Amino acid sequence: MIKKEKLVEGAKILRAGKLIEIVGLGNVFSGTYHVEKTPHSIGFGNSFRTAFVVKPRNSDDIAKLVKLANDTQTPLVPVSSGPPHFRGDSAPGTGGAVIVDLTKMKKVIRVDRAHRVAMVEPGVTFGELIPAVKKEGLRLNMPLLPRKSKSVVGSMLEREPVVMPKYHWDISDPLACVEVVFGNGEMFRTGQAAGPGTIEEQWAAGGAQKTPYGPGPAQWYRLIQGAQGTMGIVTWASLRCELLPKLEEPFVVGSPDLDKLFELVHWLVRLRLVNECLVLNNSNLAALVAKKWPGDYQDLKDSLPPWVLFFNVAGYDYFPEERVSSQIKGISDLTNRIGVEAERAVGRVSAAEMLKTVQRPSAEPYWKLRYRGACHDIFFITTYEKLEGQIGVMQELANEFGYPASDMGIYLQPIVQGANCHCEFNLFYDPENPSELNRVEELSSFAVTALMATGAFFSRPYGKSARMIVNRDAAYVEALTRVKEILDPNRVMNPGKLCF
Amino acid sequence: MAISKDVYKEFEDVVGAENISDDPVIKAAYRSPDLTVVLPGNTEEVAAVIKLCNKHKIPYKAQSTGWSFMPPTYDFIFLDLRRMNRIIEINEKNMYAVVEPYVISAELQGELFKRGMICNVKGAGSTCTALAMSGHGHMGLTTSTGDRNDLATEWVTDEGEIIRLGTLGASDEWFCGDGPGPSLRGILRGGGVITKQATKVYHWPGPSEYPLEGVSPRYTLGKKPSDLNMMVRYFSFPSIEKLVEAELKIGESEIAFELMGFCPSMVSSNITTSNEEDFATLDKFTKEVQGPGFMVIIAGNFDEDFAYKKKALAQIIKETDGKSLKTVEDPAVESTLLFQCTRVCASIRETFRAGGMFSSMMVQGQRYDNHVKWLEEGAVLKRELIKKGLVIADDGQQFGWGEEQGHLGHTEIFCRFNPYDEKSSKAVQEWLGKLGKRALDGCFAVPAMGVLPVDEIGKRVSNYHVWFGKLKKAFDPNEVGENTGYSYVGADISGVHTSIYKKEPEKASPKQ
């Protein structure tokens, strides 16, 4: 393992000229280029100085950069989304790093209607890909209102939850295949893309880069997902897409009783009756749909019940009206049995408006920043029956730390076809107010520990608490480290993140 | 020869005298003169046995339910996991079940049916382990595949370390197998022994149990499928193109519970009880079908759902010029196919009964339409073998099915033959070799395990064998774990525990 001091020294001796040789004159920037003026979240850990920011143009550039990094022992930090950044995975965890900014790699390489798959470079955002796949009659299973600058590839590599649990067969979905330059500089393609043949030859033979697992018994993409850039740099990824419905009928169910709502969620997902399906508390729903701030936000929030379930029934090519009506019949039986009511609107929020909102990226400014200017998210995976208890723990802690629990946004997303639930607390705060910032930081730190004690699973740990979360299981860390040593033996990829 | 008495005693100390044997009679039952069989009862015993294997540099092979057993030709410890046979948990609310490796799919499915749920069952049949490892199944359209159903997992590595993936390591729970951080699910199939695993389960709209009547082997279902909001049909098409079109439309419209690409010969095998009856039925079907076909099972969650799915299916079949096989519309035949193909108790009849052995070229995970052209070439070659009387004279067809509503799939063609006929065996092996080479040359797919040397495949598939060799070395430094010809550099094509354990220096180290 290379020591941190040596890495810093390596970066120092690196000449900008070498980087320019690889990516071209206009694509190398000083380290200050990437510094964001306003922190939009916390938990980034120590901030280290960046040596350079480079913007590769293609996978060849990336391969050369990784080779150079190995030769000069320079840390690389891959970044595929534009600012504002939130979780700290793209902030260098050590000094002298070169940020590999992939936002220039913007090709939508292929959209294949027949195979329901798209292939994109890492700089492609949701706002760019949605219309490209729509033209072919396809749509994305995407996270809830990603920010405009969010990379599609970045989102998938982070295993972000998606809003249609029915199509979320595996937690890795919708990621299909990737081309990656591992930390040792070698290029590799995963899944069906691995070969035989080049990608073009595979297309000519009637194939698509769709099947994720393999080649061989390993599922390489799972080692790259969730790694926060510590294993290598993805140069393109393919993702499964879903068909655009011919008909959609959205509904909302408001209730103070989360148990009842999740009884309904369980059956909606289990019977595969709905596409989009998610639960928000009144703070988050108001933040999502409010147009005028701050007045509209508060009025909206006041008009809503504590919890709102949103779901959408869809019909496809064959008799869409009949399909939708048969599914609505099934849903009516469920709501009658459970004692809730599915409606077209709740408070001042209509289901139709919600549908439009969740099928596109956030408008500017990013919805999480509208209320207070910054937001810190605490999120984990859990099961339905634990939710009430975990929400209670978080609310109590918030009040204890002087953060009004009623201001906290809560987003509950069934994932993996109902086997799991993503639970997210959004702590909105004023980034210019040091005491607010400190309060949220302290609350966050305590909350992670307290929630872990209730069985909250922080499968995607970021920032300051990441090391504490990962290191709880020494055997797991030991195994991960062995994988890391194979893929990135000189530890040039994003050092200081997770347990590496 | 067996391991020394002293070493034997060390293994005996772990599992008890009643759970270890090198008795020749027992060895014969396992079809190998070279093994010492050890029956661990729990994870800790598995780990202790593997640690002893490492200490003494003795290779081991673990087996759960054992679809195919390829005994090594050197001394080894055979870990027979039959004592680890508990269903640990069925979690209805969060839709998963936790099993040990010797729980078979039939057992788990029986328990799940009572709760209105079902699990994926591997195509090899319901007597296979219910662990969610590999194995694509007939119900994959609805129940996904083994590679994607596993959640939290308890795994003993080839060094005997116990690793608990996902929530199991974090909070001793089973609902998630990924993280924190990267997911070690990525290397689960790299060796070691899975001792417990959570697998996703799915909604089952059918009955809590099948009311079977009759006696073996001629069971029938006491109810008509339509009484259960279920329907089974077999459709044939004028061309493979039309069949593929229909299959994709059915997947995209989300109307079928199961779509199984049975050839007529597979249907006839399933609904008959002897070879004679099988061939007579196949003859009848062959005259009735218009071309290649598949079987579909429709299952309604409620009346309106059932009605809608039937209507959409009828429209798709009309558009693609499909024709229903009248024999399968007979409720007696329909009901037999229903319980056999959802309980997945048909595979043995399809594969082994006619010739005693089968060999298959399959591609798991990739969609059927990707491979139609390639496997049609295989079908032509297969028919030549049929003409020469080297393999069983079925319809010579390839087959496939969609998984995850057609996002993924499975493609396969197999020859059934007499394994004691050297000419037949050789001809089938050559047929597989030709098909495998064509898969690579045509850039279609990675050929099935054992068809070509792994080095030949790997160098054309991102050198995955070299990378996998590195993983293997990292997690099995003493080379005691299983070493399949599919995966590892330096291994030959014969299957399990090959060259590196023959102690031949020139083959001993991976070529990396």
Short mmCIF file of N, CA and C in Angstrom, two decimals, chain A residues 373-478:
data_model
loop_
_atom_site.label_atom_id
_atom_site.label_comp_id
_atom_site.label_asym_id
_atom_site.label_seq_id
_atom_site.Cartn_x
_atom_site.Cartn_y
_atom_site.Cartn_z
N GLY A 373 -31.87 26.55 1.40
CA GLY A 373 -30.60 26.81 0.71
C GLY A 373 -29.63 25.64 0.74
N ALA A 374 -29.81 24.73 1.69
CA ALA A 374 -28.95 23.54 1.77
C ALA A 374 -29.75 22.40 2.38
N CYS A 375 -29.25 21.20 2.21
CA CYS A 375 -29.98 20.04 2.73
C CYS A 375 -28.98 18.93 3.01
N HIS A 376 -29.15 18.30 4.14
CA HIS A 376 -28.34 17.11 4.42
C HIS A 376 -29.26 15.91 4.51
N ASP A 377 -28.91 14.87 3.76
CA ASP A 377 -29.75 13.67 3.73
C ASP A 377 -29.16 12.57 4.62
N ILE A 378 -30.04 11.92 5.36
CA ILE A 378 -29.65 10.70 6.07
C ILE A 378 -30.51 9.59 5.48
N PHE A 379 -29.90 8.62 4.86
CA PHE A 379 -30.73 7.59 4.22
C PHE A 379 -30.16 6.19 4.45
N PHE A 380 -31.06 5.24 4.44
CA PHE A 380 -30.67 3.86 4.72
C PHE A 380 -31.74 2.93 4.15
N ILE A 381 -31.45 1.65 4.20
CA ILE A 381 -32.43 0.66 3.75
C ILE A 381 -33.02 -0.02 4.99
N THR A 382 -34.30 -0.28 4.91
CA THR A 382 -34.95 -0.91 6.06
C THR A 382 -36.12 -1.76 5.57
N THR A 383 -36.92 -2.24 6.51
CA THR A 383 -38.13 -2.98 6.14
C THR A 383 -39.34 -2.24 6.67
N TYR A 384 -40.50 -2.56 6.11
CA TYR A 384 -41.71 -1.80 6.42
C TYR A 384 -42.01 -1.74 7.92
N GLU A 385 -41.87 -2.89 8.57
CA GLU A 385 -42.31 -2.92 9.96
C GLU A 385 -41.42 -2.10 10.89
N LYS A 386 -40.24 -1.76 10.43
CA LYS A 386 -39.34 -0.98 11.30
C LYS A 386 -39.53 0.53 11.12
N LEU A 387 -40.22 0.91 10.05
CA LEU A 387 -40.26 2.32 9.67
C LEU A 387 -40.76 3.25 10.78
N GLU A 388 -41.90 2.88 11.36
CA GLU A 388 -42.49 3.80 12.36
C GLU A 388 -41.52 4.04 13.49
N GLY A 389 -40.88 2.97 13.97
CA GLY A 389 -39.93 3.09 15.08
C GLY A 389 -38.74 3.96 14.69
N GLN A 390 -38.23 3.74 13.49
CA GLN A 390 -37.05 4.49 13.08
C GLN A 390 -37.37 5.98 12.85
N ILE A 391 -38.55 6.22 12.32
CA ILE A 391 -38.96 7.62 12.14
C ILE A 391 -39.12 8.28 13.51
N GLY A 392 -39.66 7.53 14.45
CA GLY A 392 -39.82 8.04 15.83
C GLY A 392 -38.47 8.39 16.44
N VAL A 393 -37.49 7.53 16.26
CA VAL A 393 -36.15 7.78 16.80
C VAL A 393 -35.59 9.07 16.20
N MET A 394 -35.75 9.22 14.91
CA MET A 394 -35.19 10.40 14.21
C MET A 394 -35.91 11.67 14.67
N GLN A 395 -37.21 11.59 14.81
CA GLN A 395 -37.96 12.79 15.23
C GLN A 395 -37.57 13.21 16.65
N GLU A 396 -37.43 12.22 17.50
CA GLU A 396 -37.03 12.53 18.89
C GLU A 396 -35.66 13.18 18.94
N LEU A 397 -34.74 12.59 18.17
CA LEU A 397 -33.38 13.15 18.13
C LEU A 397 -33.38 14.58 17.58
N ALA A 398 -34.16 14.78 16.53
CA ALA A 398 -34.22 16.11 15.91
C ALA A 398 -34.67 17.13 16.95
N ASN A 399 -35.73 16.81 17.64
CA ASN A 399 -36.23 17.74 18.66
C ASN A 399 -35.19 17.97 19.75
N GLU A 400 -34.52 16.89 20.11
CA GLU A 400 -33.50 16.97 21.15
C GLU A 400 -32.38 17.94 20.75
N PHE A 401 -32.05 17.93 19.48
CA PHE A 401 -30.96 18.79 18.99
C PHE A 401 -31.46 20.16 18.54
N GLY A 402 -32.70 20.44 18.80
CA GLY A 402 -33.23 21.76 18.47
C GLY A 402 -33.59 21.94 17.01
N TYR A 403 -33.68 20.83 16.27
CA TYR A 403 -34.11 20.92 14.87
C TYR A 403 -35.59 20.55 14.83
N PRO A 404 -36.47 21.43 14.38
CA PRO A 404 -37.90 21.12 14.44
C PRO A 404 -38.23 19.88 13.59
N ALA A 405 -38.68 18.83 14.26
CA ALA A 405 -38.96 17.58 13.54
C ALA A 405 -39.98 17.79 12.44
N SER A 406 -40.89 18.75 12.66
CA SER A 406 -41.93 18.96 11.65
C SER A 406 -41.37 19.59 10.37
N ASP A 407 -40.16 20.14 10.44
CA ASP A 407 -39.53 20.72 9.24
C ASP A 407 -38.80 19.66 8.41
N MET A 408 -38.58 18.53 9.02
CA MET A 408 -37.76 17.49 8.37
C MET A 408 -38.55 16.84 7.24
N GLY A 409 -37.91 16.69 6.09
CA GLY A 409 -38.54 15.96 5.00
C GLY A 409 -38.31 14.46 5.16
N ILE A 410 -39.33 13.69 4.80
CA ILE A 410 -39.16 12.22 4.87
C ILE A 410 -39.65 11.63 3.55
N TYR A 411 -38.83 10.76 3.00
CA TYR A 411 -39.13 10.10 1.71
C TYR A 411 -38.97 8.59 1.91
N LEU A 412 -40.01 7.85 1.62
CA LEU A 412 -40.00 6.39 1.81
C LEU A 412 -40.24 5.74 0.45
N GLN A 413 -39.29 4.95 0.01
CA GLN A 413 -39.37 4.39 -1.33
C GLN A 413 -39.24 2.86 -1.28
N PRO A 414 -40.36 2.16 -1.54
CA PRO A 414 -40.20 0.70 -1.67
C PRO A 414 -39.26 0.37 -2.82
N ILE A 415 -38.35 -0.54 -2.60
CA ILE A 415 -37.40 -0.92 -3.65
C ILE A 415 -37.31 -2.45 -3.74
N VAL A 416 -36.59 -2.95 -4.69
CA VAL A 416 -36.38 -4.39 -4.90
C VAL A 416 -37.72 -5.14 -4.81
N GLN A 417 -38.68 -4.65 -5.55
CA GLN A 417 -40.02 -5.25 -5.65
C GLN A 417 -40.63 -5.53 -4.27
N GLY A 418 -40.37 -4.63 -3.35
CA GLY A 418 -41.03 -4.71 -2.06
C GLY A 418 -40.24 -5.45 -0.99
N ALA A 419 -39.06 -5.93 -1.32
CA ALA A 419 -38.26 -6.64 -0.31
C ALA A 419 -37.59 -5.66 0.65
N ASN A 420 -37.40 -4.43 0.22
CA ASN A 420 -36.71 -3.42 1.02
C ASN A 420 -37.47 -2.09 0.93
N CYS A 421 -37.12 -1.19 1.84
CA CYS A 421 -37.63 0.17 1.72
C CYS A 421 -36.47 1.15 1.96
N HIS A 422 -36.33 2.10 1.05
CA HIS A 422 -35.36 3.18 1.24
C HIS A 422 -36.02 4.23 2.12
N CYS A 423 -35.36 4.60 3.19
CA CYS A 423 -35.90 5.64 4.09
C CYS A 423 -34.91 6.80 4.09
N GLU A 424 -35.44 7.99 3.84
CA GLU A 424 -34.55 9.16 3.72
C GLU A 424 -35.10 10.31 4.54
N PHE A 425 -34.25 10.85 5.41
CA PHE A 425 -34.60 12.06 6.15
C PHE A 425 -33.86 13.23 5.51
N ASN A 426 -34.57 14.28 5.18
CA ASN A 426 -33.95 15.46 4.57
C ASN A 426 -33.94 16.60 5.58
N LEU A 427 -32.75 16.98 5.98
CA LEU A 427 -32.60 18.05 6.97
C LEU A 427 -32.26 19.33 6.23
N PHE A 428 -33.26 20.18 6.06
CA PHE A 428 -33.06 21.45 5.35
C PHE A 428 -32.44 22.45 6.32
N TYR A 429 -31.48 23.22 5.86
CA TYR A 429 -30.86 24.21 6.74
C TYR A 429 -30.28 25.36 5.94
N ASP A 430 -29.96 26.42 6.67
CA ASP A 430 -29.38 27.61 6.06
C ASP A 430 -27.85 27.49 6.11
N PRO A 431 -27.21 27.37 4.96
CA PRO A 431 -25.76 27.15 4.97
C PRO A 431 -24.97 28.35 5.45
N GLU A 432 -25.63 29.53 5.47
CA GLU A 432 -24.93 30.74 5.91
C GLU A 432 -25.00 30.90 7.43
N ASN A 433 -25.77 30.05 8.06
CA ASN A 433 -25.95 30.17 9.51
C ASN A 433 -25.13 29.08 10.21
N PRO A 434 -23.97 29.45 10.80
CA PRO A 434 -23.07 28.44 11.37
C PRO A 434 -23.73 27.58 12.45
N SER A 435 -24.61 28.20 13.25
CA SER A 435 -25.18 27.39 14.33
C SER A 435 -26.16 26.35 13.77
N GLU A 436 -26.88 26.72 12.71
CA GLU A 436 -27.77 25.73 12.08
C GLU A 436 -26.96 24.59 11.48
N LEU A 437 -25.89 24.99 10.83
CA LEU A 437 -25.04 23.99 10.19
C LEU A 437 -24.47 23.02 11.22
N ASN A 438 -23.98 23.59 12.34
CA ASN A 438 -23.42 22.74 13.40
C ASN A 438 -24.47 21.82 13.98
N ARG A 439 -25.66 22.35 14.13
CA ARG A 439 -26.75 21.56 14.72
C ARG A 439 -27.07 20.36 13.81
N VAL A 440 -27.16 20.62 12.55
CA VAL A 440 -27.48 19.53 11.61
C VAL A 440 -26.34 18.51 11.58
N GLU A 441 -25.13 19.03 11.63
CA GLU A 441 -23.98 18.12 11.59
C GLU A 441 -23.97 17.21 12.82
N GLU A 442 -24.21 17.81 13.97
CA GLU A 442 -24.22 17.02 15.21
C GLU A 442 -25.37 16.02 15.21
N LEU A 443 -26.53 16.51 14.82
CA LEU A 443 -27.72 15.65 14.77
C LEU A 443 -27.45 14.46 13.84
N SER A 444 -26.87 14.76 12.71
CA SER A 444 -26.63 13.71 11.73
C SER A 444 -25.72 12.64 12.30
N SER A 445 -24.67 13.06 12.94
CA SER A 445 -23.71 12.12 13.49
C SER A 445 -24.37 11.21 14.54
N PHE A 446 -25.15 11.80 15.42
CA PHE A 446 -25.84 10.99 16.44
C PHE A 446 -26.89 10.08 15.80
N ALA A 447 -27.58 10.63 14.81
CA ALA A 447 -28.70 9.89 14.22
C ALA A 447 -28.23 8.61 13.54
N VAL A 448 -27.10 8.70 12.86
CA VAL A 448 -26.61 7.50 12.17
C VAL A 448 -26.39 6.37 13.17
N THR A 449 -25.74 6.68 14.26
CA THR A 449 -25.47 5.67 15.27
C THR A 449 -26.78 5.15 15.88
N ALA A 450 -27.67 6.08 16.22
CA ALA A 450 -28.94 5.67 16.85
C ALA A 450 -29.78 4.82 15.89
N LEU A 451 -29.80 5.19 14.63
CA LEU A 451 -30.61 4.45 13.66
C LEU A 451 -30.01 3.08 13.38
N MET A 452 -28.70 3.00 13.35
CA MET A 452 -28.07 1.69 13.16
C MET A 452 -28.50 0.72 14.25
N ALA A 453 -28.64 1.25 15.46
CA ALA A 453 -29.06 0.40 16.58
C ALA A 453 -30.48 -0.15 16.39
N THR A 454 -31.25 0.50 15.53
CA THR A 454 -32.62 0.01 15.27
C THR A 454 -32.69 -0.91 14.05
N GLY A 455 -31.54 -1.19 13.46
CA GLY A 455 -31.52 -2.08 12.29
C GLY A 455 -31.52 -1.34 10.96
N ALA A 456 -31.34 -0.03 10.99
CA ALA A 456 -31.22 0.71 9.73
C ALA A 456 -29.92 0.27 9.05
N PHE A 457 -30.00 -0.03 7.76
CA PHE A 457 -28.83 -0.52 7.06
C PHE A 457 -28.31 0.57 6.12
N PHE A 458 -27.17 1.10 6.45
CA PHE A 458 -26.57 2.16 5.64
C PHE A 458 -25.74 1.51 4.53
N SER A 459 -26.42 1.08 3.51
CA SER A 459 -25.74 0.32 2.45
C SER A 459 -24.88 1.22 1.58
N ARG A 460 -25.18 2.52 1.59
CA ARG A 460 -24.41 3.48 0.78
C ARG A 460 -23.86 4.54 1.71
N PRO A 461 -22.82 4.22 2.46
CA PRO A 461 -22.34 5.19 3.44
C PRO A 461 -21.44 6.24 2.82
N TYR A 462 -21.70 7.48 3.14
CA TYR A 462 -20.91 8.59 2.60
C TYR A 462 -20.34 9.42 3.74
N GLY A 463 -19.36 10.20 3.37
CA GLY A 463 -18.86 11.25 4.27
C GLY A 463 -18.23 10.71 5.53
N LYS A 464 -18.40 11.49 6.59
CA LYS A 464 -17.68 11.22 7.83
C LYS A 464 -18.06 9.88 8.45
N SER A 465 -19.32 9.50 8.33
CA SER A 465 -19.74 8.28 9.02
C SER A 465 -19.43 7.01 8.24
N ALA A 466 -18.96 7.15 6.99
CA ALA A 466 -18.78 5.97 6.14
C ALA A 466 -17.83 4.95 6.76
N ARG A 467 -16.71 5.43 7.22
CA ARG A 467 -15.72 4.51 7.76
C ARG A 467 -16.27 3.76 8.98
N MET A 468 -16.97 4.49 9.83
CA MET A 468 -17.54 3.87 11.03
C MET A 468 -18.55 2.78 10.62
N ILE A 469 -19.35 3.06 9.59
CA ILE A 469 -20.37 2.10 9.17
C ILE A 469 -19.72 0.86 8.56
N VAL A 470 -18.79 1.07 7.67
CA VAL A 470 -18.17 -0.06 6.97
C VAL A 470 -17.34 -0.90 7.92
N ASN A 471 -16.62 -0.25 8.82
CA ASN A 471 -15.68 -0.98 9.67
C ASN A 471 -16.33 -1.81 10.76
N ARG A 472 -17.63 -1.78 10.84
CA ARG A 472 -18.30 -2.59 11.89
C ARG A 472 -18.15 -4.08 11.65
N ASP A 473 -17.86 -4.46 10.42
CA ASP A 473 -17.74 -5.88 10.13
C ASP A 473 -16.35 -6.14 9.53
N ALA A 474 -15.46 -6.59 10.39
CA ALA A 474 -14.06 -6.72 9.99
C ALA A 474 -13.88 -7.73 8.86
N ALA A 475 -14.64 -8.82 8.90
CA ALA A 475 -14.48 -9.87 7.87
C ALA A 475 -14.87 -9.32 6.50
N TYR A 476 -15.93 -8.51 6.49
CA TYR A 476 -16.41 -7.93 5.23
C TYR A 476 -15.35 -6.97 4.68
N VAL A 477 -14.79 -6.16 5.56
CA VAL A 477 -13.76 -5.19 5.15
C VAL A 477 -12.54 -5.92 4.59
N GLU A 478 -12.16 -6.99 5.26
CA GLU A 478 -11.00 -7.78 4.82
C GLU A 478 -11.25 -8.31 3.40
#
